[in-house]
């Protein structure tokens, strides 16, 4: 039996059964439930049917999380929560092989990267927040006659709405801090790739009290959670347009929501750049995860004096990437997650050509007949792109790199800041003083200088500005985003508490 079959049969109770919603510690498949298919992006074969959660299932999941919060989770000491989160990290580590295969098969990405980065981040993230649980103590403010106790209280039930890319990473970025802070959760994976999150939910439930983490899949469940009156906190990652819809629902119930949204990130190669570094950063920044990354360096701005050299070397790098089945250890770039995404990316490519851009270099897509129906997009380097073109303004979420040239750094900064997004930006220059000055002028939440090390990000604040959202994940302060401060004021026994009205002279 393959690792995938093991996961499937564990999650469904049989090889052919449907993956249910995960509520109160078990998979639930209501009779006559509506289902949707998950297809393997490399082959277009159906690999699973999943229950599309309706309002009733969402209601059950929220009620389960509420019960677990009221009856168990809110009463634990921070140290007890630490113990649970460490056990979660160990349980994920124990299933790393299986989870990386599952993620690769449903998202299409190289299994090698899934194992080394995504699943490893997933377990480390739970360890990281386990270590922080006890730092969330209250405070005592001495205000003379009065002292104020500040209590940090969890919200209660948190809805975690995730995108399709990097499912285990988003699962951890949301669940680890919200659980550490004392909340319970209902997680909603992207409908293109829900299996890893459903299986992760099952795995964490092996060590957590039932109901602490529940999962519902299918697109309608997102809106149902965002507008649910007893969901007290929303943490969302996805496209900017979807984020707006979530915020509108949240506004109805005055629910606090944080937003990790899209990006159209600029990489600026300065005239003094080390070209080895520039090409390495551009290759990783652009093509990692097939370009299905909010952080992808989709706009590459190169000083005109270095453009020919950069384009020649980046072209070689682009052509050398091996596109193929994510399960093949040689693969660098997998297929797009689904047919819709493939068509969207190819339409962007066509619009660039229609507007006058040139395909400067392109990798090869697989010729193997087994992969003939895969959702392939060849890694592509476009030149002759101008900032006004659609391809340079809109998020593509695929392996299409746009190279533009600039003559002076002020123009480069203006172009970099000219989109509605503000997630990341990158600078390639050996002059760190200059880089520090330019970093201050770039409208982005995260700036990378001479590196694009997304893989070592745990512990650093992650998040954007402008249309890329608000809130910061991934670091110690994230814990505070999942609690609200409560003020309790007592007489300190020192000094007089003046009455009212004050004595009349
Ligand atoms: P998406 O916006 O289509 O979907 C995200 C999630 O929202 C899915 O679970 C979806 O079912 C759900 N959803 C859809 N409509 C909803 C509604 N009305 N109310 C509530 N939930 C709803 O995004 P996607 O295609 O899955 O992911 C790609 C996008 O995510 C890109 O824009 C990318 O930049 C962004 N992203 C951002 C970050 C970040 O950290 N900033 C990370 C990864 C991805």
Coordinates of C-alpha atoms and ligand atoms in Angstrom, one line a residue:
X1 CA 0.0 0.0 0.0
X2 CA 1.4 3.4 -0.9
X3 CA 1.8 6.2 1.7
X4 CA -1.0 8.1 -0.1
X5 CA -3.3 5.1 0.1
X6 CA -2.5 4.8 3.8
X7 CA -3.5 8.4 4.4
X8 CA -6.6 8.0 2.3
X9 CA -7.8 4.9 4.0
X10 CA -7.1 6.3 7.4
X11 CA -8.9 9.5 6.6
X12 CA -11.9 7.9 5.0
X13 CA -12.1 4.5 6.6
X14 CA -11.6 2.9 3.2
X15 CA -9.7 3.4 -0.1
X16 CA -12.7 4.5 -2.1
X17 CA -14.7 6.4 0.5
X18 CA -15.2 10.1 0.5
X19 CA -13.1 12.5 2.7
X20 CA -15.5 14.0 5.2
X21 CA -15.5 17.2 7.3
X22 CA -13.5 16.7 10.5
X23 CA -15.7 17.5 13.5
X24 CA -15.5 16.6 17.1
X25 CA -12.6 14.2 16.6
X26 CA -13.8 12.3 13.6
X27 CA -14.5 12.4 9.9
X28 CA -18.2 13.1 9.2
X29 CA -19.9 12.2 5.9
X30 CA -23.6 13.1 6.0
X31 CA -25.9 11.0 3.9
X32 CA -26.4 12.6 0.4
X33 CA -23.6 15.1 1.1
X34 CA -22.5 17.2 -1.8
X35 CA -18.9 16.3 -2.8
X36 CA -16.2 17.7 -5.1
X37 CA -13.3 16.1 -6.8
X38 CA -9.6 16.6 -6.1
X39 CA -7.5 15.9 -9.2
X40 CA -3.8 15.2 -9.3
X41 CA -2.3 18.1 -11.2
X42 CA 0.4 16.1 -12.9
X43 CA -2.0 13.6 -14.5
X44 CA -5.5 15.1 -14.2
X45 CA -6.6 11.9 -12.4
X46 CA -9.2 12.1 -9.7
X47 CA -7.5 11.2 -6.4
X48 CA -10.2 12.0 -3.9
X49 CA -13.8 13.1 -3.4
X50 CA -14.3 15.5 -0.5
X51 CA -17.5 16.6 1.2
X52 CA -18.4 20.2 0.4
X53 CA -19.4 21.4 3.8
X54 CA -22.8 23.1 3.9
X55 CA -24.1 25.6 6.5
X56 CA -25.2 22.7 8.8
X57 CA -21.7 21.1 8.8
X58 CA -20.1 24.5 9.4
X59 CA -22.5 25.0 12.3
X60 CA -21.5 21.6 13.8
X61 CA -17.8 22.5 13.4
X62 CA -18.2 25.8 15.1
X63 CA -20.3 24.3 17.9
X64 CA -17.7 21.6 18.4
X65 CA -14.9 24.2 18.7
X66 CA -17.1 26.2 21.1
X67 CA -17.7 23.2 23.3
X68 CA -14.0 22.3 23.4
X69 CA -13.1 25.9 24.2
X70 CA -15.7 26.3 27.0
X71 CA -15.2 22.8 28.5
X72 CA -11.5 22.1 28.1
X73 CA -9.1 24.4 26.3
X74 CA -9.7 27.7 28.1
X75 CA -9.2 26.0 31.5
X76 CA -5.7 24.7 30.7
X77 CA -2.6 26.3 32.0
X78 CA -0.1 27.7 29.5
X79 CA 2.2 24.9 30.4
X80 CA -0.4 22.3 29.6
X81 CA -1.0 23.9 26.3
X82 CA 2.7 23.8 25.6
X83 CA 2.7 20.1 26.3
X84 CA -0.1 19.6 23.8
X85 CA 1.5 21.7 21.1
X86 CA 4.8 19.8 21.5
X87 CA 2.9 16.5 21.1
X88 CA 1.3 18.0 17.9
X89 CA 4.8 18.8 16.5
X90 CA 6.0 15.2 17.2
X91 CA 2.9 13.7 15.7
X92 CA 3.4 15.8 12.5
X93 CA 7.1 14.7 12.4
X94 CA 6.0 11.1 12.7
X95 CA 3.9 11.5 9.6
X96 CA 6.3 13.6 7.5
X97 CA 6.7 11.2 4.7
X98 CA 3.1 10.6 4.2
X99 CA 2.2 14.3 4.4
X100 CA 4.8 15.3 1.9
X101 CA 3.5 12.8 -0.6
X102 CA 0.0 13.9 0.0
X103 CA 0.8 17.5 -0.5
X104 CA 2.9 16.9 -3.6
X105 CA 0.1 14.8 -5.1
X106 CA -2.6 17.3 -4.5
X107 CA -0.7 20.6 -5.1
X108 CA 1.7 19.3 -7.7
X109 CA 4.8 20.7 -6.1
X110 CA 8.1 18.7 -5.7
X111 CA 7.8 16.3 -2.9
X112 CA 11.4 17.0 -2.0
X113 CA 10.5 20.7 -1.2
X114 CA 7.3 19.6 0.6
X115 CA 9.4 17.4 2.9
X116 CA 12.3 19.7 3.4
X117 CA 10.4 22.9 3.8
X118 CA 6.6 22.7 4.2
X119 CA 6.3 19.7 6.5
X120 CA 9.4 20.6 8.4
X121 CA 8.0 24.2 9.0
X122 CA 4.8 22.6 10.0
X123 CA 6.2 20.7 12.9
X124 CA 8.8 23.4 13.8
X125 CA 6.0 26.0 13.9
X126 CA 4.1 24.1 16.6
X127 CA 7.4 23.7 18.5
X128 CA 8.1 27.4 18.2
X129 CA 4.7 28.5 19.5
X130 CA 4.7 25.8 22.2
X131 CA 7.9 27.5 23.5
X132 CA 6.1 30.9 23.6
X133 CA 2.9 29.9 25.4
X134 CA 4.2 30.8 28.8
X135 CA 5.4 34.2 27.6
X136 CA 1.8 35.3 27.3
X137 CA 1.4 36.3 30.9
X138 CA -0.6 39.2 32.1
X139 CA 0.8 42.5 33.3
X140 CA 0.5 44.6 36.4
X141 CA 0.5 48.4 35.9
X142 CA 1.2 50.4 39.0
X143 CA -0.9 53.6 38.8
X144 CA -0.5 54.9 42.3
X145 CA -3.8 54.5 44.2
X146 CA -5.0 52.1 41.6
X147 CA -3.3 49.2 40.1
X148 CA -4.3 47.7 36.8
X149 CA -4.2 44.0 36.0
X150 CA -4.0 43.4 32.3
X151 CA -5.3 39.9 31.4
X152 CA -4.7 38.4 28.0
X153 CA -7.8 36.4 27.1
X154 CA -8.4 34.3 24.1
X155 CA -11.2 35.1 21.6
X156 CA -12.8 31.7 21.7
X157 CA -13.5 30.1 18.3
X158 CA -11.2 31.3 15.5
X159 CA -11.9 30.6 11.8
X160 CA -8.7 29.9 9.8
X161 CA -9.4 30.3 6.1
X162 CA -6.4 29.1 3.9
X163 CA -5.4 29.3 0.3
X164 CA -4.4 26.3 -1.8
X165 CA -0.7 26.9 -1.9
X166 CA 1.5 25.6 0.9
X167 CA -1.4 24.0 2.9
X168 CA 0.8 22.7 5.8
X169 CA 2.5 26.0 6.2
X170 CA -0.7 27.9 6.4
X171 CA -2.2 25.3 8.7
X172 CA 0.7 25.9 11.1
X173 CA 0.9 29.7 10.8
X174 CA -2.7 29.9 11.9
X175 CA -3.3 26.9 14.2
X176 CA -0.1 27.0 16.2
X177 CA -0.4 30.6 17.5
X178 CA -4.2 30.5 18.0
X179 CA -4.1 27.3 20.0
X180 CA -1.0 28.5 22.0
X181 CA -3.0 31.6 22.9
X182 CA -5.9 29.5 24.2
X183 CA -8.4 29.6 21.3
X184 CA -9.9 26.6 19.5
X185 CA -10.2 26.5 15.7
X186 CA -12.2 25.6 12.6
X187 CA -9.8 25.4 9.6
X188 CA -11.0 25.7 6.0
X189 CA -8.5 24.6 3.3
X190 CA -8.4 25.8 -0.3
X191 CA -10.8 23.7 -2.4
X192 CA -8.1 22.9 -5.0
X193 CA -6.0 21.1 -2.3
X194 CA -7.8 20.2 0.9
X195 CA -6.4 16.7 1.6
X196 CA -3.2 17.6 3.5
X197 CA -5.1 19.9 5.8
X198 CA -7.8 17.3 6.4
X199 CA -5.2 14.7 7.2
X200 CA -3.2 17.1 9.4
X201 CA -6.4 17.8 11.3
X202 CA -6.9 14.1 11.8
X203 CA -3.3 13.7 13.0
X204 CA -3.4 16.6 15.4
X205 CA -6.6 15.2 16.8
X206 CA -4.7 12.1 17.8
X207 CA -3.1 14.2 20.6
X208 CA -5.5 17.1 21.2
X209 CA -8.8 16.9 23.1
X210 CA -11.6 16.4 20.6
X211 CA -13.2 19.6 19.1
X212 CA -10.1 21.8 19.6
X213 CA -9.3 21.6 15.9
X214 CA -12.1 21.0 13.3
X215 CA -11.9 21.2 9.5
X216 CA -14.5 21.9 6.8
X217 CA -13.7 21.9 3.1
X218 CA -15.3 23.4 -0.1
X219 CA -15.6 27.0 -1.2
X220 CA -19.0 27.8 0.4
X221 CA -17.7 27.0 3.8
X222 CA -15.4 30.0 3.7
X223 CA -18.2 32.5 3.4
X224 CA -20.2 30.6 6.0
X225 CA -17.3 30.8 8.5
X226 CA -16.5 34.5 7.7
X227 CA -20.1 35.5 8.4
X228 CA -20.7 33.2 11.4
X229 CA -22.0 35.1 14.4
X230 CA -20.2 33.1 17.0
X231 CA -16.8 33.0 15.3
X232 CA -15.0 35.6 17.2
X233 CA -11.8 36.0 15.2
X234 CA -10.9 35.3 11.6
X235 CA -7.5 34.7 10.2
X236 CA -7.4 34.7 6.4
X237 CA -4.9 34.0 3.7
X238 CA -5.9 34.3 0.1
X239 CA -6.4 36.7 -2.8
X240 CA -7.0 40.4 -2.2
X241 CA -10.5 40.3 -3.7
X242 CA -11.5 37.4 -1.5
X243 CA -10.0 39.2 1.5
X244 CA -12.3 42.2 0.8
X245 CA -15.3 39.8 0.8
X246 CA -14.2 38.3 4.1
X247 CA -13.8 41.7 5.6
X248 CA -17.3 42.7 4.5
X249 CA -18.7 39.6 6.3
X250 CA -16.6 40.3 9.3
X251 CA -17.9 43.8 9.4
X252 CA -21.4 42.6 9.8
X253 CA -20.6 40.9 13.0
X254 CA -17.8 43.3 14.0
X255 CA -15.4 40.4 14.0
X256 CA -11.6 41.0 14.2
X257 CA -9.9 39.7 11.1
X258 CA -6.3 39.6 9.9
X259 CA -5.5 39.4 6.2
X260 CA -2.5 37.9 4.4
X261 CA -3.3 38.7 0.8
X262 CA -1.8 38.8 -2.7
X263 CA 1.5 40.3 -3.9
X264 CA 3.2 41.6 -7.0
X265 CA 6.7 41.8 -5.7
X266 CA 9.7 43.6 -7.1
X267 CA 13.3 42.4 -7.2
X268 CA 15.6 45.3 -7.9
X269 CA 19.0 44.5 -9.4
X270 CA 21.3 47.5 -8.8
X271 CA 24.1 48.5 -11.1
X272 CA 26.7 47.2 -8.7
X273 CA 25.0 43.8 -8.1
X274 CA 26.9 40.6 -7.8
X275 CA 25.4 38.7 -10.8
X276 CA 25.7 35.3 -9.2
X277 CA 23.5 36.5 -6.3
X278 CA 21.1 38.3 -8.6
X279 CA 20.4 35.2 -10.7
X280 CA 20.2 32.9 -7.7
X281 CA 17.7 35.2 -6.0
X282 CA 15.7 35.7 -9.1
X283 CA 15.5 32.0 -9.8
X284 CA 14.4 31.0 -6.3
X285 CA 12.2 34.1 -5.8
X286 CA 10.4 33.6 -9.1
X287 CA 10.2 29.9 -9.7
X288 CA 10.0 28.4 -6.2
X289 CA 6.7 26.5 -5.8
X290 CA 6.0 26.9 -9.5
X291 CA 5.5 30.7 -8.9
X292 CA 2.4 29.9 -6.9
X293 CA 3.7 32.0 -4.1
X294 CA 2.4 35.3 -2.8
X295 CA 6.0 36.2 -2.3
X296 CA 7.2 35.5 -5.9
X297 CA 9.5 38.1 -7.4
X298 CA 7.3 38.5 -10.4
X299 CA 8.7 41.9 -11.4
X300 CA 12.4 42.0 -11.9
X301 CA 13.8 45.5 -12.4
X302 CA 17.4 45.5 -13.7
X303 CA 19.7 48.5 -14.1
X304 CA 20.1 49.0 -17.9
X305 CA 23.9 48.7 -17.7
X306 CA 23.6 45.1 -16.4
X307 CA 20.4 44.0 -18.2
X308 CA 22.1 42.0 -21.0
X309 CA 24.3 40.1 -18.6
X310 CA 21.4 39.4 -16.3
X311 CA 19.0 38.3 -19.0
X312 CA 21.5 35.9 -20.5
X313 CA 22.3 34.2 -17.3
X314 CA 18.7 34.2 -16.0
X315 CA 17.6 32.7 -19.4
X316 CA 20.0 29.8 -18.8
X317 CA 18.7 29.3 -15.3
X318 CA 15.1 29.4 -16.6
X319 CA 15.7 26.8 -19.3
X320 CA 17.6 24.5 -16.9
X321 CA 14.7 24.0 -14.5
X322 CA 13.2 20.5 -14.8
X323 CA 9.4 20.6 -15.0
X324 CA 7.7 17.4 -14.1
X325 CA 5.8 15.2 -11.7
X326 CA 6.3 16.5 -8.1
X327 CA 7.0 12.9 -7.0
X328 CA 10.0 12.6 -9.3
X329 CA 13.0 13.6 -7.1
X330 CA 14.6 15.4 -10.1
X331 CA 11.7 17.8 -10.5
X332 CA 12.2 21.5 -9.8
X333 CA 8.8 22.8 -10.9
X334 CA 5.5 20.9 -10.8
X335 CA 2.3 21.7 -12.6
X336 CA -0.2 24.4 -11.7
X337 CA -2.6 23.3 -9.0
X338 CA -5.6 22.9 -11.4
X339 CA -6.8 23.5 -14.9
X340 CA -8.3 26.9 -13.9
X341 CA -5.0 28.1 -12.6
X342 CA -3.2 26.8 -15.7
X343 CA -5.6 28.6 -18.0
X344 CA -5.4 31.8 -16.0
X345 CA -1.5 31.8 -16.1
X346 CA -1.5 31.0 -19.8
X347 CA -4.0 33.9 -20.5
X348 CA -1.6 36.3 -18.7
X349 CA 1.2 35.1 -20.9
X350 CA -0.9 35.7 -24.0
X351 CA -1.9 39.1 -22.8
X352 CA 1.8 40.0 -22.3
X353 CA 2.6 38.9 -25.9
X354 CA -0.4 40.8 -27.2
X355 CA 0.9 43.9 -25.4
X356 CA 4.3 43.6 -27.0
X357 CA 6.4 41.6 -24.5
X358 CA 8.9 38.9 -25.8
X359 CA 9.4 35.4 -24.6
X360 CA 13.2 35.5 -24.0
X361 CA 13.6 32.0 -22.6
X362 CA 11.3 29.1 -21.7
X363 CA 11.8 25.7 -20.0
X364 CA 10.4 22.5 -21.4
X365 CA 7.3 20.8 -20.3
X366 CA 7.1 17.0 -19.9
X367 CA 6.7 14.8 -22.9
X368 CA 5.9 11.6 -21.0
X369 CA 2.5 10.3 -22.1
X370 CA 1.5 9.6 -18.5
X371 CA 1.7 13.3 -17.8
X372 CA 0.1 14.4 -21.1
X373 CA -3.0 15.8 -19.3
X374 CA -1.1 17.6 -16.5
X375 CA -1.6 21.3 -15.9
X376 CA 1.8 22.4 -17.2
X377 CA 3.1 25.9 -17.6
X378 CA 6.7 26.2 -18.8
X379 CA 8.9 28.5 -16.7
X380 CA 9.1 31.6 -18.8
X381 CA 11.2 34.7 -18.9
X382 CA 9.6 37.8 -20.5
X383 CA 11.5 40.8 -21.7
X384 CA 10.2 44.0 -23.2
X385 CA 7.7 44.3 -20.3
X386 CA 6.6 47.8 -19.3
X387 CA 5.1 48.7 -15.9
X388 CA 1.7 49.6 -17.6
X389 CA 1.2 46.1 -19.0
X390 CA -1.3 43.8 -17.4
X391 CA 1.3 41.2 -16.8
X392 CA 3.3 43.7 -14.7
X393 CA 0.4 44.9 -12.7
X394 CA -1.7 41.9 -11.8
X395 CA -0.8 38.9 -9.7
X396 CA -0.2 35.9 -12.0
X397 CA 0.6 33.1 -9.5
X398 CA 2.5 31.1 -12.0
X399 CA 6.1 30.7 -13.3
X400 CA 6.1 33.8 -15.6
X401 CA 9.0 36.3 -14.8
X402 CA 8.8 39.8 -16.1
X403 CA 12.1 41.6 -16.6
X404 CA 12.1 45.4 -16.9
X405 CA 15.0 47.8 -17.1
X406 CA 15.5 51.1 -15.4
X407 CA 18.1 54.0 -15.7
X408 CA 18.0 55.5 -12.2
X409 CA 17.1 54.1 -8.8
X410 CA 14.3 56.6 -8.1
X411 CA 12.5 55.3 -11.2
X412 CA 13.0 51.7 -10.0
X413 CA 11.6 52.6 -6.6
X414 CA 8.6 54.3 -8.2
X415 CA 7.9 51.3 -10.3
X416 CA 8.3 48.9 -7.4
X417 CA 5.8 50.9 -5.4
X418 CA 3.4 51.5 -8.2
X419 CA 1.1 48.4 -7.7
X420 CA -1.8 48.2 -5.1
X421 CA 0.2 45.5 -3.4
X422 CA 3.0 45.7 -0.8
X423 CA 4.1 42.2 0.4
X424 CA 7.8 41.9 -0.4
X425 CA 10.6 43.6 -2.2
X426 CA 14.2 42.5 -2.8
X427 CA 17.4 44.4 -3.5
X428 CA 20.6 43.1 -4.9
X429 CA 23.6 45.2 -4.1
X430 CA 26.8 44.7 -2.1
X431 CA 26.3 48.1 -0.6
X432 CA 24.4 47.4 2.6
X433 CA 24.2 51.1 3.6
X434 CA 22.5 51.9 0.3
X435 CA 20.2 48.8 0.7
X436 CA 19.2 50.0 4.2
X437 CA 18.2 53.4 2.8
X438 CA 16.3 52.0 -0.1
X439 CA 14.5 49.5 2.1
X440 CA 13.0 52.5 3.9
X441 CA 11.6 53.7 0.6
X442 CA 10.0 50.5 -0.5
X443 CA 6.3 50.0 0.2
X444 CA 6.4 46.4 1.4
X445 CA 6.1 44.5 4.6
X446 CA 9.2 42.4 4.0
X447 CA 12.5 43.4 2.3
X448 CA 15.1 40.9 1.3
X449 CA 18.7 42.0 0.6
X450 CA 20.9 39.7 -1.4
X451 CA 18.8 36.6 -0.4
X452 CA 15.3 35.2 -0.8
X453 CA 15.4 32.8 2.2
X454 CA 11.7 32.2 2.7
X455 CA 12.6 28.8 4.2
X456 CA 14.2 30.2 7.3
X457 CA 11.4 32.6 8.1
X458 CA 10.0 31.2 11.3
X459 CA 10.5 33.7 14.1
X460 CA 10.4 36.8 11.7
X461 CA 7.3 38.8 11.2
X462 CA 5.5 37.9 8.0
X463 CA 2.9 40.1 6.3
X464 CA 2.2 42.9 3.9
X465 CA 0.9 46.4 3.6
X466 CA -1.6 48.1 1.2
X467 CA -3.5 45.5 -0.8
X468 CA -1.3 42.7 0.6
X469 CA -3.2 42.9 3.9
X470 CA -2.4 43.5 7.6
X471 CA -1.5 41.5 10.6
X472 CA 1.9 39.8 11.1
X473 CA 2.3 36.0 11.3
X474 CA 5.1 33.8 12.2
X475 CA 6.8 35.5 15.1
X476 CA 6.4 35.9 18.9
X477 CA 4.1 38.9 18.6
X478 CA 1.6 36.9 16.6
X479 CA 0.5 35.3 19.9
X480 CA -0.8 38.7 21.0
X481 CA -3.0 38.9 17.8
X482 CA -4.9 36.0 19.2
X483 CA -5.8 37.4 22.6
X484 CA -7.6 40.6 23.7
X485 CA -6.4 42.6 26.7
X486 CA -8.8 42.9 29.6
X487 CA -8.3 45.7 32.1
X488 CA -9.1 44.9 35.8
X489 CA -8.5 47.9 38.2
X490 CA -8.1 47.5 41.9
X491 CA -7.3 49.9 44.8
X492 CA -3.6 49.4 45.5
X493 CA -3.9 50.4 49.2
X494 CA -1.4 53.2 48.5
X495 CA -2.7 56.8 48.2
X496 CA -6.2 58.1 48.2
X497 CA -8.8 57.3 45.6
X498 CA -10.5 60.7 45.0
X499 CA -14.3 60.6 45.1
X500 CA -16.7 62.4 42.9
X501 CA -17.9 65.1 42.9
X502 CA -14.8 66.7 44.2
X503 CA -15.2 68.8 47.4
X504 CA -16.4 72.3 46.6
X505 CA -14.0 74.9 47.9
Ligands
LIG1 P1 -8.6 32.5 -2.8 O1 -8.7 33.9 -2.3 O2 -9.3 32.1 -4.0 O3 -9.1 31.5 -1.7 C1 -8.6 31.5 -0.4 C2 -9.6 30.9 0.6 O4 -10.7 31.7 0.7 C3 -10.0 29.5 0.1 O5 -10.1 28.6 1.2 C4 -11.4 29.8 -0.5 O6 -12.3 28.7 -0.5 C5 -11.9 30.9 0.5 N1 -13.0 31.7 0.1 C6 -13.4 32.0 -1.2 N2 -14.4 32.9 -1.2 C7 -14.7 33.2 0.1 C8 -15.6 34.1 0.7 N3 -16.5 34.8 0.1 N4 -15.5 34.2 2.1 C9 -14.6 33.5 2.8 N5 -13.7 32.6 2.2 C10 -13.7 32.5 0.9 O7 -7.0 32.3 -2.9 P2 -6.2 31.0 -3.5 O8 -6.4 31.0 -5.0 O9 -6.6 29.8 -2.7 O10 -4.7 31.4 -3.1 C11 -4.0 32.3 -3.9 C12 -4.0 33.7 -3.3 O11 -3.6 33.7 -1.9 C13 -3.0 34.6 -4.0 O12 -3.6 35.9 -4.2 C14 -1.9 34.7 -3.0 O13 -1.0 35.8 -3.2 C15 -2.5 34.6 -1.7 N6 -1.6 34.2 -0.7 C16 -1.2 35.1 0.2 C17 -0.2 34.7 1.2 C18 0.3 35.7 2.2 O14 0.9 35.2 3.2 N7 0.2 37.0 2.0 C19 0.2 33.4 1.2 C20 -0.3 32.5 0.3 C21 -1.2 32.9 -0.7

